[in-house]
Amino acid sequence: MPKLLIIQAATYRSETDRRPMRIKKRRLVGVIMPYLAALAPQGWDIKLHDDAISEPPYDEHFDVVAITCRTVSAYRAYEMAEKFRARGAKVILGGPHATFNTAEMAAHCDGLCVGEGEEIFPQMLEDAAAGRLKQIYRRDTPASMVGLPRPRWDLVDMNNYVFYRPFVIQHSRGCPYTCDFCAERRLLGDYGYRDRPAEEVVEDIKACGGKHIFFAASQFVGHKGRCMDLLEKMIPLKVNWSALFSPRFGLDENFLDLAKRSGLLHVNMGIESISQGTLTTMHKSVNHVDTYRDMIQNLNKRNISYSFNFVIGADTDTPDVFDETLNFLMEMKVPAAYFNVMVPMRGTPLYDRAKQDGRIIDEENMDRWAGVKCYMKPKHMTAEELVAGVKRMQKRFYSLPNVLGRLRFPPRSYADFANWEVCLSQRAVADSDIMNEFSEF
């Protein structure tokens, strides 16, 4: 029986500290590794390993080692790949980094998976077992979202997770929007938004055995009617769930009422900016600044926990953006926010323009390292001023006096506890200058 090790690569602590960033327990039970295990053909002995928890088992024999990574964890993936290849294992690499960095990744493995893993990953394992593994496997068609195999939750070591263990569930892929700075849609082949049948999502929720669910999708509400059908079917499950969806659905009271009844605990929204002009340049005109207050009131009166994402560094942003954004957040008592420097990611119109104009800074290292960094020359401030401003926003917003001014203490509901958990975790981010991310998977 061939042995397969599936690894999720950690990030390095910094550009100068090439040690993996380790944590004691994860907050989310990720879906990537158990889903890859579910794609494996019958007859494989499979083990999962989370590199963020502990060092991989280099001394154990494996026929194939599959490592999934993002750009920020790619160098760590290459380090592990070299060690396992030196021990005789065939190494397969894959993940979002492969889409725009194919040649780079292919140089560090025996086989590279580019695109969605359905059909490709099982074929790679069969070829590896038969001694015919090719260098690059690429999927150029969208995978069907019907009949996806159930993740192998039985292979996950639950001791690596917090006690309430929110499970990540696949609901959809892609995004119906085309924001100027976001590469998410292009990472999967630019096939638009696709969601799974509601019945299959419900069965996955039942199978995981958890009562806290996080939907792994850049946009939870792509097809409103089908999404509301899913929410109706979730009501009997009595779970608490979190997701990311557009602020415009925070104005839809019928949707929010149903979402609340189905167990909505926390929603993360891509606000991006409090300037309508900046949103227009981002191709984010679906957001309307003059509706933000109504949207916040809708969430508050239903006691729904929420957080906002901001992207700072657009060509319309001046040094005033930092204080103006913070003042808005404090005035509205927004529970939690994520402050990100605009990055010209490969595959986006923003990247094409920045490349043509010679504004990209250190492209080789773009998005490679944890922390707040600037990779595109801003128009109205220096790169150093932009980074310093974002760091200052984080520290001020998550200072204890400001947190106490926004959140209810002591907490009295699940939503209160969710707000406090997000704030406390982001206080650690602000203090340590690690990467500001909404999710861990």
Short mmCIF file of C-alpha atoms in Angstrom, two decimals:
data_model
loop_
_atom_site.label_atom_id
_atom_site.label_comp_id
_atom_site.label_asym_id
_atom_site.label_seq_id
_atom_site.Cartn_x
_atom_site.Cartn_y
_atom_site.Cartn_z
CA MET A 1 0.00 0.00 0.00
CA PRO A 2 1.65 3.31 -1.08
CA LYS A 3 2.04 5.94 1.63
CA LEU A 4 1.00 9.56 1.12
CA LEU A 5 1.81 12.53 3.34
CA ILE A 6 -0.18 15.73 2.79
CA ILE A 7 1.32 18.90 4.28
CA GLN A 8 0.00 22.42 4.65
CA ALA A 9 3.07 24.67 4.59
CA ALA A 10 3.62 27.27 7.31
CA THR A 11 5.08 30.73 6.75
CA TYR A 12 8.51 31.86 7.85
CA ARG A 13 8.67 34.27 10.78
CA SER A 14 10.28 36.93 8.65
CA GLU A 15 12.60 37.49 5.72
CA THR A 16 15.60 37.26 8.03
CA ASP A 17 14.23 34.61 10.42
CA ARG A 18 13.78 31.47 8.34
CA ARG A 19 12.04 29.49 11.07
CA PRO A 20 8.43 28.38 10.56
CA MET A 21 5.85 30.49 12.33
CA ARG A 22 4.35 28.06 14.83
CA ILE A 23 1.16 28.17 16.87
CA LYS A 24 -0.14 25.94 19.65
CA LYS A 25 -3.63 25.48 18.26
CA ARG A 26 -5.50 26.58 15.16
CA ARG A 27 -8.84 28.32 15.38
CA LEU A 28 -10.22 26.81 12.14
CA VAL A 29 -10.32 23.15 11.14
CA GLY A 30 -9.15 23.70 7.57
CA VAL A 31 -10.59 21.81 4.63
CA ILE A 32 -7.62 21.75 2.24
CA MET A 33 -5.73 18.72 3.58
CA PRO A 34 -8.76 16.51 4.37
CA TYR A 35 -10.24 17.35 0.96
CA LEU A 36 -7.03 16.40 -0.86
CA ALA A 37 -7.08 13.15 1.09
CA ALA A 38 -10.62 12.55 -0.15
CA LEU A 39 -9.43 12.99 -3.74
CA ALA A 40 -6.78 10.27 -3.38
CA PRO A 41 -7.51 6.94 -5.11
CA GLN A 42 -8.49 3.93 -3.04
CA GLY A 43 -5.69 1.95 -1.47
CA TRP A 44 -3.44 4.77 -0.25
CA ASP A 45 -2.24 5.02 3.34
CA ILE A 46 -2.69 8.76 4.06
CA LYS A 47 -1.34 11.00 6.78
CA LEU A 48 -1.98 14.74 7.24
CA HIS A 49 0.51 17.17 8.74
CA ASP A 50 0.09 20.84 9.68
CA ASP A 51 3.48 22.52 9.43
CA ALA A 52 2.25 25.43 11.57
CA ILE A 53 1.87 23.05 14.52
CA SER A 54 5.05 20.97 14.38
CA GLU A 55 7.99 19.85 12.24
CA PRO A 56 7.14 17.31 9.50
CA PRO A 57 8.07 13.63 10.03
CA TYR A 58 11.15 13.63 7.79
CA ASP A 59 12.42 10.30 9.12
CA GLU A 60 9.21 8.43 8.28
CA HIS A 61 8.99 6.73 4.87
CA PHE A 62 6.50 8.10 2.36
CA ASP A 63 6.16 7.25 -1.31
CA VAL A 64 4.60 10.61 -2.13
CA VAL A 65 4.58 13.90 -0.23
CA ALA A 66 2.02 16.49 -1.38
CA ILE A 67 2.56 20.05 -0.12
CA THR A 68 0.02 22.84 -0.58
CA CYS A 69 1.14 26.45 -0.24
CA ARG A 70 0.38 30.07 -0.93
CA THR A 71 2.90 32.70 -1.99
CA VAL A 72 3.68 33.61 1.61
CA SER A 73 4.50 29.97 2.41
CA ALA A 74 6.17 28.97 -0.88
CA TYR A 75 9.77 29.19 0.30
CA ARG A 76 8.97 27.02 3.30
CA ALA A 77 7.30 24.51 0.97
CA TYR A 78 10.46 24.36 -1.15
CA GLU A 79 12.58 23.71 1.93
CA MET A 80 10.40 20.77 2.97
CA ALA A 81 10.28 19.47 -0.61
CA GLU A 82 14.07 19.32 -0.82
CA LYS A 83 14.32 17.40 2.44
CA PHE A 84 11.73 14.81 1.44
CA ARG A 85 13.16 14.40 -2.06
CA ALA A 86 16.59 13.78 -0.52
CA ARG A 87 14.96 10.92 1.40
CA GLY A 88 13.59 9.32 -1.76
CA ALA A 89 9.98 10.54 -1.74
CA LYS A 90 8.27 11.92 -4.82
CA VAL A 91 7.09 15.44 -4.02
CA ILE A 92 3.96 17.04 -5.46
CA LEU A 93 3.39 20.77 -5.01
CA GLY A 94 0.21 22.76 -5.53
CA GLY A 95 -1.90 25.60 -4.23
CA PRO A 96 -2.64 29.21 -5.24
CA HIS A 97 1.04 30.08 -5.78
CA ALA A 98 1.21 27.65 -8.71
CA THR A 99 -1.12 29.68 -10.96
CA PHE A 100 1.19 32.65 -11.52
CA ASN A 101 4.52 31.06 -10.52
CA THR A 102 4.40 27.78 -12.41
CA ALA A 103 8.01 27.58 -13.56
CA GLU A 104 9.37 28.56 -10.17
CA MET A 105 7.40 25.89 -8.33
CA ALA A 106 8.07 23.19 -10.92
CA ALA A 107 11.79 23.54 -10.24
CA HIS A 108 11.29 22.37 -6.65
CA CYS A 109 9.19 19.24 -7.09
CA ASP A 110 8.63 16.07 -9.09
CA GLY A 111 5.10 17.05 -10.08
CA LEU A 112 3.18 20.32 -9.98
CA CYS A 113 -0.62 20.68 -9.83
CA VAL A 114 -1.80 23.91 -11.47
CA GLY A 115 -5.47 24.76 -11.05
CA GLU A 116 -8.25 22.89 -9.33
CA GLY A 117 -7.22 19.50 -7.99
CA GLU A 118 -10.21 17.38 -8.97
CA GLU A 119 -9.15 14.75 -11.53
CA ILE A 120 -5.60 16.14 -11.60
CA PHE A 121 -4.50 15.18 -8.07
CA PRO A 122 -5.72 11.57 -8.21
CA GLN A 123 -4.10 11.18 -11.64
CA MET A 124 -0.82 12.49 -10.26
CA LEU A 125 -0.90 9.94 -7.45
CA GLU A 126 -1.65 7.11 -9.86
CA ASP A 127 1.20 8.24 -12.13
CA ALA A 128 3.57 8.52 -9.17
CA ALA A 129 2.74 5.00 -8.05
CA ALA A 130 3.32 3.73 -11.59
CA GLY A 131 6.62 5.59 -11.99
CA ARG A 132 5.37 7.95 -14.72
CA LEU A 133 4.87 11.22 -12.82
CA LYS A 134 5.10 14.26 -15.12
CA GLN A 135 6.53 17.64 -14.20
CA ILE A 136 3.38 19.74 -14.66
CA TYR A 137 -0.31 18.86 -14.59
CA ARG A 138 -2.65 21.68 -15.52
CA ARG A 139 -6.42 21.88 -15.43
CA ASP A 140 -7.88 24.35 -17.94
CA THR A 141 -11.57 23.60 -17.38
CA PRO A 142 -13.75 24.33 -14.34
CA ALA A 143 -14.30 21.47 -11.95
CA SER A 144 -17.90 20.43 -11.39
CA MET A 145 -19.26 21.58 -8.03
CA VAL A 146 -21.68 18.64 -7.96
CA GLY A 147 -20.78 15.44 -6.15
CA LEU A 148 -17.55 16.60 -4.49
CA PRO A 149 -16.07 13.93 -2.23
CA ARG A 150 -16.51 14.42 1.50
CA PRO A 151 -13.36 15.64 3.29
CA ARG A 152 -11.51 13.02 5.33
CA TRP A 153 -12.18 14.59 8.73
CA ASP A 154 -11.24 11.24 10.27
CA LEU A 155 -7.58 11.92 9.42
CA VAL A 156 -7.47 15.28 11.23
CA ASP A 157 -5.83 15.47 14.66
CA MET A 158 -8.45 17.45 16.58
CA ASN A 159 -5.99 18.09 19.41
CA ASN A 160 -4.45 20.77 17.17
CA TYR A 161 -7.56 22.97 17.35
CA VAL A 162 -9.34 25.17 19.85
CA PHE A 163 -12.08 23.51 21.87
CA TYR A 164 -15.05 24.84 19.86
CA ARG A 165 -13.40 23.82 16.54
CA PRO A 166 -15.03 25.78 13.69
CA PHE A 167 -14.97 23.56 10.59
CA VAL A 168 -14.25 25.02 7.17
CA ILE A 169 -16.87 23.89 4.65
CA GLN A 170 -16.66 24.31 0.87
CA HIS A 171 -19.70 26.16 -0.39
CA SER A 172 -18.52 27.92 -3.54
CA ARG A 173 -15.54 28.97 -5.63
CA GLY A 174 -14.72 32.10 -7.51
CA CYS A 175 -16.33 35.50 -7.20
CA PRO A 176 -19.04 37.35 -9.17
CA TYR A 177 -17.10 40.61 -8.86
CA THR A 178 -13.96 41.80 -10.65
CA CYS A 179 -12.23 44.10 -8.20
CA ASP A 180 -9.19 45.77 -9.72
CA PHE A 181 -6.73 44.62 -7.05
CA CYS A 182 -7.97 41.09 -6.33
CA ALA A 183 -6.50 37.96 -7.91
CA GLU A 184 -8.92 35.55 -6.22
CA ARG A 185 -11.15 35.15 -9.28
CA ARG A 186 -8.18 34.48 -11.59
CA LEU A 187 -6.51 31.92 -9.35
CA LEU A 188 -9.10 29.30 -10.30
CA GLY A 189 -9.15 30.05 -14.02
CA ASP A 190 -11.56 33.00 -14.07
CA TYR A 191 -14.60 30.74 -14.33
CA GLY A 192 -16.83 33.15 -12.45
CA TYR A 193 -18.86 32.18 -9.41
CA ARG A 194 -19.89 28.55 -8.83
CA ASP A 195 -21.70 27.12 -5.83
CA ARG A 196 -22.50 23.60 -4.66
CA PRO A 197 -25.94 22.03 -4.31
CA ALA A 198 -27.43 23.00 -0.95
CA GLU A 199 -28.17 19.38 -0.06
CA GLU A 200 -24.52 18.39 -0.45
CA VAL A 201 -23.32 21.31 1.66
CA VAL A 202 -25.76 20.32 4.40
CA GLU A 203 -24.51 16.73 4.35
CA ASP A 204 -20.91 17.96 4.70
CA ILE A 205 -21.93 20.02 7.72
CA LYS A 206 -23.58 17.02 9.30
CA ALA A 207 -20.59 14.80 8.57
CA CYS A 208 -18.00 17.11 10.14
CA GLY A 209 -19.78 16.87 13.48
CA GLY A 210 -19.09 20.51 14.38
CA LYS A 211 -21.50 23.16 15.61
CA HIS A 212 -19.38 26.06 14.37
CA ILE A 213 -18.97 26.41 10.61
CA PHE A 214 -16.87 28.73 8.46
CA PHE A 215 -17.74 28.83 4.76
CA ALA A 216 -14.53 28.92 2.73
CA ALA A 217 -15.54 31.29 -0.05
CA SER A 218 -14.43 34.75 -1.08
CA GLN A 219 -18.12 35.54 -1.66
CA PHE A 220 -20.77 33.49 0.14
CA VAL A 221 -23.74 35.08 -1.63
CA GLY A 222 -23.10 34.75 -5.32
CA HIS A 223 -26.55 33.49 -6.29
CA LYS A 224 -28.92 34.92 -3.70
CA GLY A 225 -31.80 32.54 -4.36
CA ARG A 226 -29.67 29.41 -4.07
CA CYS A 227 -27.91 30.83 -1.02
CA MET A 228 -31.23 31.47 0.73
CA ASP A 229 -32.30 27.92 -0.11
CA LEU A 230 -29.16 26.69 1.67
CA LEU A 231 -29.92 28.88 4.68
CA GLU A 232 -33.44 27.45 4.93
CA LYS A 233 -32.01 23.93 4.91
CA MET A 234 -29.47 24.87 7.60
CA ILE A 235 -32.03 26.01 10.17
CA PRO A 236 -32.68 22.49 11.55
CA LEU A 237 -28.93 21.91 11.97
CA LYS A 238 -28.73 24.51 14.77
CA VAL A 239 -25.15 25.53 13.94
CA ASN A 240 -23.35 28.85 14.26
CA TRP A 241 -21.73 29.91 11.01
CA SER A 242 -19.45 32.61 9.65
CA ALA A 243 -18.69 33.72 6.10
CA LEU A 244 -17.58 36.56 3.85
CA PHE A 245 -20.17 38.42 1.79
CA SER A 246 -20.73 41.77 0.12
CA PRO A 247 -21.87 44.77 2.19
CA ARG A 248 -24.89 45.12 -0.09
CA PHE A 249 -26.42 42.05 1.54
CA GLY A 250 -26.18 43.85 4.85
CA LEU A 251 -28.87 46.14 3.44
CA ASP A 252 -31.14 43.21 2.54
CA GLU A 253 -33.23 42.75 5.69
CA ASN A 254 -35.02 39.62 4.44
CA PHE A 255 -31.68 37.99 3.74
CA LEU A 256 -30.25 39.01 7.12
CA ASP A 257 -33.33 37.74 8.96
CA LEU A 258 -33.02 34.35 7.32
CA ALA A 259 -29.25 34.30 7.84
CA LYS A 260 -29.74 35.03 11.54
CA ARG A 261 -32.36 32.28 11.89
CA SER A 262 -30.00 29.81 10.21
CA GLY A 263 -27.23 30.61 12.70
CA LEU A 264 -25.17 33.49 11.26
CA LEU A 265 -22.65 34.41 13.95
CA HIS A 266 -20.03 36.52 12.15
CA VAL A 267 -19.69 38.09 8.72
CA ASN A 268 -16.56 39.59 7.22
CA MET A 269 -17.13 42.25 4.55
CA GLY A 270 -14.85 43.82 1.98
CA ILE A 271 -15.57 47.48 2.73
CA GLU A 272 -12.13 48.41 1.30
CA SER A 273 -12.57 52.20 1.63
CA ILE A 274 -14.84 54.89 3.04
CA SER A 275 -14.27 56.99 -0.12
CA GLN A 276 -16.66 56.40 -3.01
CA GLY A 277 -14.08 57.78 -5.41
CA THR A 278 -11.53 55.25 -4.24
CA LEU A 279 -14.08 52.43 -4.55
CA THR A 280 -14.73 53.46 -8.14
CA THR A 281 -11.03 53.23 -9.00
CA MET A 282 -11.02 49.76 -7.42
CA HIS A 283 -13.97 48.68 -9.61
CA LYS A 284 -15.79 48.21 -6.32
CA SER A 285 -18.74 50.45 -7.12
CA VAL A 286 -21.11 47.74 -5.83
CA ASN A 287 -20.20 49.24 -2.44
CA HIS A 288 -21.95 52.50 -1.58
CA VAL A 289 -20.41 54.54 1.20
CA ASP A 290 -23.66 56.38 1.93
CA THR A 291 -25.29 53.06 2.89
CA TYR A 292 -22.63 51.91 5.36
CA ARG A 293 -24.42 53.35 8.38
CA ASP A 294 -27.70 51.63 7.51
CA MET A 295 -25.85 48.38 6.93
CA ILE A 296 -24.12 48.60 10.31
CA GLN A 297 -27.42 49.35 12.03
CA ASN A 298 -28.99 46.30 10.37
CA LEU A 299 -26.23 44.07 11.72
CA ASN A 300 -26.28 45.61 15.18
CA LYS A 301 -30.03 45.30 15.71
CA ARG A 302 -29.81 41.58 14.87
CA ASN A 303 -26.80 41.12 17.15
CA ILE A 304 -24.64 39.78 14.30
CA SER A 305 -20.89 39.96 14.85
CA TYR A 306 -19.02 41.53 11.93
CA SER A 307 -15.63 42.72 10.71
CA PHE A 308 -14.56 44.89 7.79
CA ASN A 309 -11.62 44.59 5.38
CA PHE A 310 -9.82 47.73 4.23
CA VAL A 311 -7.26 48.14 1.45
CA ILE A 312 -5.07 51.22 1.85
CA GLY A 313 -2.77 52.62 -0.84
CA ALA A 314 -5.00 53.30 -3.83
CA ASP A 315 -3.95 56.16 -6.08
CA THR A 316 -6.70 58.32 -4.59
CA ASP A 317 -5.54 57.76 -0.99
CA THR A 318 -3.74 60.64 0.70
CA PRO A 319 -2.19 60.68 4.20
CA ASP A 320 -5.62 61.72 5.52
CA VAL A 321 -6.96 58.23 4.81
CA PHE A 322 -5.61 56.79 8.06
CA ASP A 323 -7.32 59.17 10.48
CA GLU A 324 -10.49 59.44 8.38
CA THR A 325 -10.90 55.65 8.33
CA LEU A 326 -10.18 55.30 12.05
CA ASN A 327 -12.59 58.09 12.94
CA PHE A 328 -15.35 56.38 10.96
CA LEU A 329 -14.69 53.03 12.62
CA MET A 330 -14.63 54.47 16.11
CA GLU A 331 -17.72 56.61 15.54
CA MET A 332 -19.67 53.58 14.29
CA LYS A 333 -18.17 51.31 16.97
CA VAL A 334 -17.22 48.71 14.37
CA PRO A 335 -16.14 45.61 16.35
CA ALA A 336 -13.20 44.52 14.20
CA ALA A 337 -11.35 45.56 11.06
CA TYR A 338 -8.45 44.31 8.95
CA PHE A 339 -6.08 46.87 7.47
CA ASN A 340 -4.18 45.79 4.36
CA VAL A 341 -1.68 47.54 2.11
CA MET A 342 -2.75 47.40 -1.53
CA VAL A 343 -0.60 44.81 -3.35
CA PRO A 344 -0.43 44.62 -7.19
CA MET A 345 -1.00 40.86 -7.33
CA ARG A 346 -0.10 39.03 -10.52
CA GLY A 347 -3.10 38.38 -12.71
CA THR A 348 -4.85 41.65 -11.86
CA PRO A 349 -5.37 44.83 -13.89
CA LEU A 350 -3.64 46.69 -11.05
CA TYR A 351 -0.51 44.60 -11.58
CA ASP A 352 -0.52 45.24 -15.33
CA ARG A 353 -0.71 49.01 -14.84
CA ALA A 354 1.85 49.12 -12.04
CA LYS A 355 4.23 46.98 -14.10
CA GLN A 356 3.85 49.18 -17.16
CA ASP A 357 4.38 52.33 -15.09
CA GLY A 358 7.43 50.95 -13.30
CA ARG A 359 5.80 51.30 -9.88
CA ILE A 360 6.28 47.76 -8.55
CA ILE A 361 8.72 47.54 -5.65
CA ASP A 362 10.76 44.33 -5.24
CA GLU A 363 8.54 42.12 -7.41
CA GLU A 364 10.59 39.02 -6.58
CA ASN A 365 9.56 39.24 -2.94
CA MET A 366 6.01 40.46 -3.47
CA ASP A 367 3.67 38.86 -0.94
CA ARG A 368 6.41 36.42 0.14
CA TRP A 369 6.85 37.57 3.71
CA ALA A 370 4.56 37.99 6.68
CA GLY A 371 3.97 41.51 7.90
CA VAL A 372 2.78 44.88 6.62
CA LYS A 373 4.77 45.67 3.47
CA CYS A 374 4.41 47.89 0.42
CA TYR A 375 5.10 46.58 -3.10
CA MET A 376 3.76 49.46 -5.22
CA LYS A 377 4.90 53.06 -5.11
CA PRO A 378 2.00 55.13 -3.76
CA LYS A 379 1.02 58.36 -5.50
CA HIS A 380 0.50 60.66 -2.53
CA MET A 381 2.92 59.34 0.07
CA THR A 382 6.07 57.26 0.27
CA ALA A 383 6.06 53.50 0.68
CA GLU A 384 7.46 53.96 4.19
CA GLU A 385 4.69 56.41 5.09
CA LEU A 386 2.05 53.98 3.83
CA VAL A 387 3.41 51.06 5.87
CA ALA A 388 3.83 53.21 8.97
CA GLY A 389 0.29 54.55 8.60
CA VAL A 390 -1.27 51.10 8.34
CA LYS A 391 0.72 49.84 11.33
CA ARG A 392 -0.36 52.88 13.31
CA MET A 393 -4.01 52.21 12.39
CA GLN A 394 -3.73 48.66 13.65
CA LYS A 395 -2.18 49.66 16.95
CA ARG A 396 -4.63 52.49 17.61
CA PHE A 397 -7.73 50.57 16.59
CA TYR A 398 -6.77 47.57 18.73
CA SER A 399 -5.50 49.50 21.73
CA LEU A 400 -7.27 48.31 24.85
CA PRO A 401 -9.05 51.63 25.54
CA ASN A 402 -10.42 51.70 21.98
CA VAL A 403 -11.50 48.05 22.14
CA LEU A 404 -13.30 48.68 25.44
CA GLY A 405 -14.95 51.70 23.85
CA ARG A 406 -16.39 49.59 21.03
CA LEU A 407 -17.25 46.22 22.57
CA ARG A 408 -19.70 45.22 25.25
CA PHE A 409 -18.10 44.03 28.48
CA PRO A 410 -18.74 41.62 29.95
CA PRO A 411 -19.89 39.76 26.80
CA ARG A 412 -23.46 38.48 26.97
CA SER A 413 -24.03 36.63 23.71
CA TYR A 414 -22.26 34.46 21.13
CA ALA A 415 -21.87 37.58 18.98
CA ASP A 416 -20.18 39.41 21.86
CA PHE A 417 -17.76 36.53 22.38
CA ALA A 418 -17.04 36.43 18.63
CA ASN A 419 -16.27 40.15 18.63
CA TRP A 420 -13.90 39.78 21.56
CA GLU A 421 -12.13 36.79 20.03
CA VAL A 422 -11.48 38.61 16.76
CA CYS A 423 -10.31 41.74 18.58
CA LEU A 424 -7.95 39.88 20.88
CA SER A 425 -6.43 37.92 18.00
CA GLN A 426 -5.92 41.11 16.01
CA ARG A 427 -4.35 42.85 19.02
CA ALA A 428 -1.70 40.13 18.80
CA VAL A 429 -1.31 40.85 15.07
CA ALA A 430 -0.87 44.56 15.72
CA ASP A 431 1.67 43.92 18.47
CA SER A 432 3.75 41.35 16.60
CA ASP A 433 3.54 42.80 13.05
CA ILE A 434 2.63 39.42 11.55
CA MET A 435 0.50 39.12 8.45
CA ASN A 436 -2.99 40.53 8.77
CA GLU A 437 -5.29 37.80 7.58
CA PHE A 438 -8.95 37.02 8.18
CA SER A 439 -8.58 33.25 8.00
CA GLU A 440 -6.01 30.60 8.74
CA PHE A 441 -6.83 27.99 6.14
#
